[in-house]
Amino acid sequence: MATIVLPAEVKKVSHNGHAGHGHHELSFVRKYLFSTDHKTIGKQFLFFSMFFLLVGGTLALVVRLQLGFPDHQSGFFQFFAKFFSLIFGKTNFDFNKDTGMYGMLDNFYNSAFTMHATFMIFFAVMPFLMGTFANFLIPLKIGAGDMAFPKLNMASFWVAVLAGLIMLTAFFVKGGAASGGWTGYPTLSAVPDFSGVIWGQNLWLISLLCSGISSLLGAINYITTVVNMRCPGMSWFRLPLSIWAIFITAILLLLAVPVLASALILLLFDRTIGTSFFIPTGLLSAGTVISGPGTAHAGGGQVLLWQHLFWFFGHPEVYIMILPAMGIASDVLSNFSRKPIFGYKAMVLAIAGIAVLGFFVWGHHMFQSGMNPLLGTTFMISTMLIAVPSAIKTFNWMGTIWGGNIRFTTSMLFAIGFVTMFVIGGLSGIFMASTPVDIFIHDTYFIVGHIHYVLFGGSIFSIFAGLYFWYPKMFGRMMNEKLGKIHFWTAFLSFNGVFFPMHILGIGGMMRRIYDYTQYPHLVRFQGMNAFMTICAFILGFSTLVFLFNFFWSMKKGKIADINPWQSNTLEWTVAYPIPHGNFPEMPHVFRGPYEYSAPDCPAGTDYYPQNMPPPGWGEAKA
Amino acid sequence: MSRPSGLKSTLKKLPGFLFAVIAFLAPAASFAVPAKSRYDHYWLPDANSTYAPKIDGMFNTILWITMTVFVLVELGILYFLFKYRHKPGRKATYTHGNNKLEIAWTIVPAVILVFLAIFSNSLWSEIRDPAKFPKDAPVIRIKPRQFQWDITYPGPDGKFDTPDDINTINQLYLAYNSPIQIKLQAQDVIHSFFVPEFRIKQDAVPGMQTAVWIQPTKMGDFNIACAELCGAQHYRMMGYVHIVTPDSLASWLKSQAPEAPAPAAPAVDTTKAK
Ligand code: HEM
Ligand SMILES: [Cu+2]
Ligand SMILES: [Cu+2]
């Protein structure tokens, strides 16, 4: 495919007009550590998220190890328990000096899945999407020199680092890390007597508070930047869908995170200064009343209040983790199908629709919580409705690949993987939206299956698609395609091997968050299936190592990337690596939408039409 | 445990079967522990309450719909990927979309989903609406705590917190085919009362009362599971439900009656609702 060469006069302008940005050298600290350049901050978030993806992934394998081999006898269990005990300590693995055998403590298991979810959600998926991609892509794609508030941006990253460090510390305090689930329901999370976890839970709350502040700083920045700093010609409906999605997600963050923050503070007060927002009167611990007048806790609180606050944040939160992923997948699918995105405006409307409806469905997490059953009806209807925009998006992705000229790069494979897996997650959501069916499957592995189809098969696959796609612009080299395909196929197959059977477990009545399901006669039959899933999970973990190897190896050894290796239309591909501070030597001018692939008027011999390429005759009219 | 047979039940099992095949379940199931009990299949536990088959029916309806959508969408994607794969000389179709299609694939799913919501709702209110609980069903109180189920029968006087209350731990006896209401309130943290065969699950919350009703349709012994994470030994918080004839329930209750002041207690009548 021929590469587009910009007309001579445009090129000349860009060489002469090196506007303003001096060549002064920045110190190492200012350049790499406390940088205010959005590209550097984006990369910082990238390494941050990758680190926590590894931490979260390790914890996931700890959880799966226990579930696969709850009797602790097999060689597989012993081998990996020994390995993990090097990281988490022998006591957590119940090491028996006499027999030399490893086990696992039940409370450690509870901490492992709690911290797994916490790390994955708040320290991997969110910073990947709303730290890495938001930072790297927004200014480059809208033709801006940087973010509106570069210092705020830097603060956002370093507050996130602080949050991450606090969360990691939780493993090393007395009583261990939080073990009440990522949803942290009181009163288990509110009264230390009930869980035995003291500072672990407090640190969890403080860390999430910091992470929320980081998100808010980012959100304000992204919104301001997209509203105010689009280059000339970049009208709203010429924005790439990735930017639309990130923009709307930033609004979601701005509205949802403060609610979480308030809940976190209230719970922290309940734990530390004796308030009782979530602690009702008359709780019993070891036979004595511990809440109400004359006891340690004032009492009079409402347990369900937490759930309402948490899920008022929590449901928008799950869309915070999928909307940017949908945007990325849209960009990638359109590019490698060499076709405009099907139904661009419908896609934008669907994102907005999901965002709005997302604030009216939180109660679907509480159908069996004791909430008034009439509210169950309300939330069922809104939840059913929110599946509609998801369906619209899926059909439009199908429309996008229909009639295309599809190139199966690794990035494209992951984008296709995203669509096919998201379909499963969306459809399983309908079972849970149906209140009577949810009575049975709530709090079973069916939910865990749903979560992972949308968050791993959805968000993470899309993140991989985006990383393979923008790697050349981030690091100036191509990632290895062969290793990429090995990564994709092992990840795709083992992913389904781990998570599809979870639906079957849920249908069979296996509860989630359960250390040893073989206690229950109706679950003994699932031991073999769980072992199979665990082996798949380890393969999935291995596939991530292939990715990491490829990622770091390509930085040094990858093929040097062309300025526009994917023949893409959007502005980030018009600047060569390394992109200077200030991004664009000359303010770009946008003439058309981002998805003009295979348009009849594309420059001869090409099938794409860059956004900033002047239409024929434009220069003359000006001259 | 008798298992239904014949064409009708085969049809009922079909979605589950197809589902399992799609799951590539065969290899996984083949080295599963061979079960010796009624749990010899990988699908919904055998239904054992008046509303359980209705929930299963709703489940299967949704399964048929979603499976149809799943197969069509995924096959469509695979077909497009194959048909429109890159070939030298191929030119992609230049189109920005089609409004008629957009309207169609907005309205059709919306209609299906709203209908699902309406059908679901009538079943939901049948199970959950306090106004529709079976009238005069005897009441049992369960107050779970870490990590056990404290169960109280009101005794002959039908009132709780009186000397003739009958208290048991983890052992719930219910009369075959009689409706019963269970009031739940947790003593410490949230627990969740879950009996898979009944298809019922309800959180037991501290500081607040919740309730469920059940009418078991099969005799036998089953398990109460705790479905809400409640602490380190959450996994061990198992109880037992025994569905017995009304007569044996009565005699069991009598055997459990507190010794103390027994002013010629009349025979326990837990079946008066019938
Ligand atoms: C088609 C649209 C969707 C519908 C109808 C839907 C419906 C539901 C329902 C009803 C629940 C609660 C189930 C229960 O606990 O009993 C749930 C849980 C959940 N959903 Fe979805 N969902 C949809 C899409 C998504 C997406 C796109 C994501 C995230 C990317 C997501 C993430 C989650 C998570 C994380 C939970 C579990 C939270 C927890 O209890 O830990 N869902 N979903
Ligand atoms: Cu939700
Ligand atoms: Cu429990």
PDB file of C-alpha atoms and ligand atoms in Angstrom, chain A residues 121 182-183 185 310-311 314-315 317-323 326 361 364-368 383-388 390-391 422 425-434 438-439 441-444 447-448 450-455 458-459 512-513, ligand 1:
ATOM      1  CA  ILE A 121     -10.068  -2.686  38.836  1.00  0.00           C
ATOM      2  CA  TRP A 182     -13.739  -5.601  46.611  1.00  0.00           C
ATOM      3  CA  THR A 183     -17.253  -4.429  47.433  1.00  0.00           C
ATOM      4  CA  TYR A 185     -19.761  -4.633  52.534  1.00  0.00           C
ATOM      5  CA  PHE A 310     -21.104   1.823  46.678  1.00  0.00           C
ATOM      6  CA  TRP A 311     -23.164   0.678  43.709  1.00  0.00           C
ATOM      7  CA  GLY A 314     -19.964   0.882  41.268  1.00  0.00           C
ATOM      8  CA  HIS A 315     -22.204   0.505  38.291  1.00  0.00           C
ATOM      9  CA  GLU A 317     -17.550   2.286  37.437  1.00  0.00           C
ATOM     10  CA  VAL A 318     -18.018  -0.864  35.393  1.00  0.00           C
ATOM     11  CA  TYR A 319     -18.890   1.312  32.412  1.00  0.00           C
ATOM     12  CA  ILE A 320     -15.868   3.448  33.147  1.00  0.00           C
ATOM     13  CA  MET A 321     -13.943   0.267  32.544  1.00  0.00           C
ATOM     14  CA  ILE A 322     -15.684  -0.680  29.303  1.00  0.00           C
ATOM     15  CA  LEU A 323     -16.521   2.527  27.411  1.00  0.00           C
ATOM     16  CA  MET A 326     -15.171   0.086  23.272  1.00  0.00           C
ATOM     17  CA  VAL A 361     -29.274   0.683  37.351  1.00  0.00           C
ATOM     18  CA  HIS A 364     -29.414  -4.619  40.121  1.00  0.00           C
ATOM     19  CA  HIS A 365     -26.535  -5.505  42.408  1.00  0.00           C
ATOM     20  CA  MET A 366     -28.931  -5.475  45.336  1.00  0.00           C
ATOM     21  CA  PHE A 367     -31.894  -7.557  44.177  1.00  0.00           C
ATOM     22  CA  GLN A 368     -31.364 -10.061  47.016  1.00  0.00           C
ATOM     23  CA  THR A 383     -31.039  -2.788  33.469  1.00  0.00           C
ATOM     24  CA  MET A 384     -32.817  -4.459  30.579  1.00  0.00           C
ATOM     25  CA  LEU A 385     -32.791  -1.123  28.764  1.00  0.00           C
ATOM     26  CA  ILE A 386     -29.073  -0.625  29.218  1.00  0.00           C
ATOM     27  CA  ALA A 387     -28.452  -3.812  27.281  1.00  0.00           C
ATOM     28  CA  VAL A 388     -29.931  -2.049  24.222  1.00  0.00           C
ATOM     29  CA  SER A 390     -24.631  -2.521  24.100  1.00  0.00           C
ATOM     30  CA  ALA A 391     -26.499  -4.430  21.410  1.00  0.00           C
ATOM     31  CA  PHE A 422     -18.119  -8.865  25.045  1.00  0.00           C
ATOM     32  CA  GLY A 425     -20.669 -10.940  28.793  1.00  0.00           C
ATOM     33  CA  GLY A 426     -23.538  -8.787  27.591  1.00  0.00           C
ATOM     34  CA  LEU A 427     -25.811 -11.764  27.056  1.00  0.00           C
ATOM     35  CA  SER A 428     -25.053 -13.259  30.450  1.00  0.00           C
ATOM     36  CA  GLY A 429     -25.990  -9.877  31.912  1.00  0.00           C
ATOM     37  CA  ILE A 430     -29.545 -10.465  30.746  1.00  0.00           C
ATOM     38  CA  PHE A 431     -29.897 -13.541  32.947  1.00  0.00           C
ATOM     39  CA  MET A 432     -28.898 -11.489  35.952  1.00  0.00           C
ATOM     40  CA  ALA A 433     -31.061  -8.570  34.968  1.00  0.00           C
ATOM     41  CA  SER A 434     -34.085 -10.875  35.201  1.00  0.00           C
ATOM     42  CA  ASP A 438     -30.991 -13.572  39.661  1.00  0.00           C
ATOM     43  CA  ILE A 439     -32.402 -14.981  42.876  1.00  0.00           C
ATOM     44  CA  ILE A 441     -27.510 -16.992  40.228  1.00  0.00           C
ATOM     45  CA  HIS A 442     -26.720 -13.970  42.376  1.00  0.00           C
ATOM     46  CA  ASP A 443     -23.486 -14.446  44.305  1.00  0.00           C
ATOM     47  CA  THR A 444     -22.621 -17.560  42.339  1.00  0.00           C
ATOM     48  CA  ILE A 447     -21.579 -13.568  38.177  1.00  0.00           C
ATOM     49  CA  VAL A 448     -17.855 -14.192  38.231  1.00  0.00           C
ATOM     50  CA  HIS A 450     -20.031 -12.388  33.609  1.00  0.00           C
ATOM     51  CA  ILE A 451     -17.515 -10.059  35.206  1.00  0.00           C
ATOM     52  CA  HIS A 452     -14.594 -11.677  33.487  1.00  0.00           C
ATOM     53  CA  TYR A 453     -16.181 -11.830  30.057  1.00  0.00           C
ATOM     54  CA  VAL A 454     -16.768  -8.081  30.169  1.00  0.00           C
ATOM     55  CA  LEU A 455     -13.619  -7.092  32.014  1.00  0.00           C
ATOM     56  CA  GLY A 458     -13.764  -7.031  27.070  1.00  0.00           C
ATOM     57  CA  SER A 459     -11.569  -4.400  28.665  1.00  0.00           C
ATOM     58  CA  ARG A 512     -18.528 -17.146  44.732  1.00  0.00           C
ATOM     59  CA  ARG A 513     -15.871 -16.150  47.304  1.00  0.00           C
TER      60      ARG A 513
HETATM   61  C1  HEM C   1     -25.373  -5.797  28.687  1.00  0.00           C
HETATM   62  C2  HEM C   1     -25.247  -5.127  29.692  1.00  0.00           C
HETATM   63  C3  HEM C   1     -25.120  -5.608  31.118  1.00  0.00           C
HETATM   64  C4  HEM C   1     -26.089  -6.056  31.941  1.00  0.00           C
HETATM   65  C5  HEM C   1     -27.554  -6.242  31.606  1.00  0.00           C
HETATM   66  C6  HEM C   1     -25.465  -6.333  33.213  1.00  0.00           C
HETATM   67  C7  HEM C   1     -26.124  -6.776  34.335  1.00  0.00           C
HETATM   68  C8  HEM C   1     -25.527  -7.048  35.541  1.00  0.00           C
HETATM   69  C9  HEM C   1     -26.221  -7.427  36.736  1.00  0.00           C
HETATM   70  C10 HEM C   1     -27.723  -7.562  36.854  1.00  0.00           C
HETATM   71  C11 HEM C   1     -25.295  -7.630  37.711  1.00  0.00           C
HETATM   72  C12 HEM C   1     -25.552  -8.033  39.150  1.00  0.00           C
HETATM   73  C13 HEM C   1     -25.617  -9.481  39.278  1.00  0.00           C
HETATM   74  C14 HEM C   1     -25.658  -9.968  40.687  1.00  0.00           C
HETATM   75  O1  HEM C   1     -24.766  -9.623  41.498  1.00  0.00           O
HETATM   76  O2  HEM C   1     -26.583 -10.726  40.991  1.00  0.00           O
HETATM   77  C15 HEM C   1     -24.012  -7.386  37.129  1.00  0.00           C
HETATM   78  C16 HEM C   1     -22.829  -7.511  37.808  1.00  0.00           C
HETATM   79  C17 HEM C   1     -21.639  -7.060  37.327  1.00  0.00           C
HETATM   80  N1  HEM C   1     -21.409  -6.526  36.083  1.00  0.00           N
HETATM   81 FE1  HEM C   1     -22.734  -6.379  34.581  1.00  0.00          FE
HETATM   82  N2  HEM C   1     -24.138  -6.089  33.130  1.00  0.00           N
HETATM   83  C18 HEM C   1     -23.885  -5.629  31.863  1.00  0.00           C
HETATM   84  C19 HEM C   1     -22.669  -5.228  31.371  1.00  0.00           C
HETATM   85  C20 HEM C   1     -21.526  -5.116  32.126  1.00  0.00           C
HETATM   86  C21 HEM C   1     -20.326  -4.494  31.691  1.00  0.00           C
HETATM   87  C22 HEM C   1     -20.119  -3.872  30.328  1.00  0.00           C
HETATM   88  C23 HEM C   1     -19.447  -4.575  32.719  1.00  0.00           C
HETATM   89  C24 HEM C   1     -18.021  -4.099  32.854  1.00  0.00           C
HETATM   90  C25 HEM C   1     -17.184  -3.835  32.044  1.00  0.00           C
HETATM   91  C26 HEM C   1     -20.091  -5.257  33.790  1.00  0.00           C
HETATM   92  C27 HEM C   1     -19.478  -5.548  34.985  1.00  0.00           C
HETATM   93  C28 HEM C   1     -20.096  -6.131  36.040  1.00  0.00           C
HETATM   94  C29 HEM C   1     -19.449  -6.458  37.275  1.00  0.00           C
HETATM   95  C30 HEM C   1     -17.979  -6.169  37.630  1.00  0.00           C
HETATM   96  C31 HEM C   1     -20.407  -7.045  38.088  1.00  0.00           C
HETATM   97  C32 HEM C   1     -20.234  -7.683  39.443  1.00  0.00           C
HETATM   98  C33 HEM C   1     -19.973  -6.819  40.573  1.00  0.00           C
HETATM   99  C34 HEM C   1     -19.775  -7.668  41.825  1.00  0.00           C
HETATM  100  O3  HEM C   1     -20.770  -8.091  42.418  1.00  0.00           O
HETATM  101  O4  HEM C   1     -18.615  -7.909  42.192  1.00  0.00           O
HETATM  102  N3  HEM C   1     -21.360  -5.581  33.395  1.00  0.00           N
HETATM  103  N4  HEM C   1     -24.172  -7.025  35.798  1.00  0.00           N
END
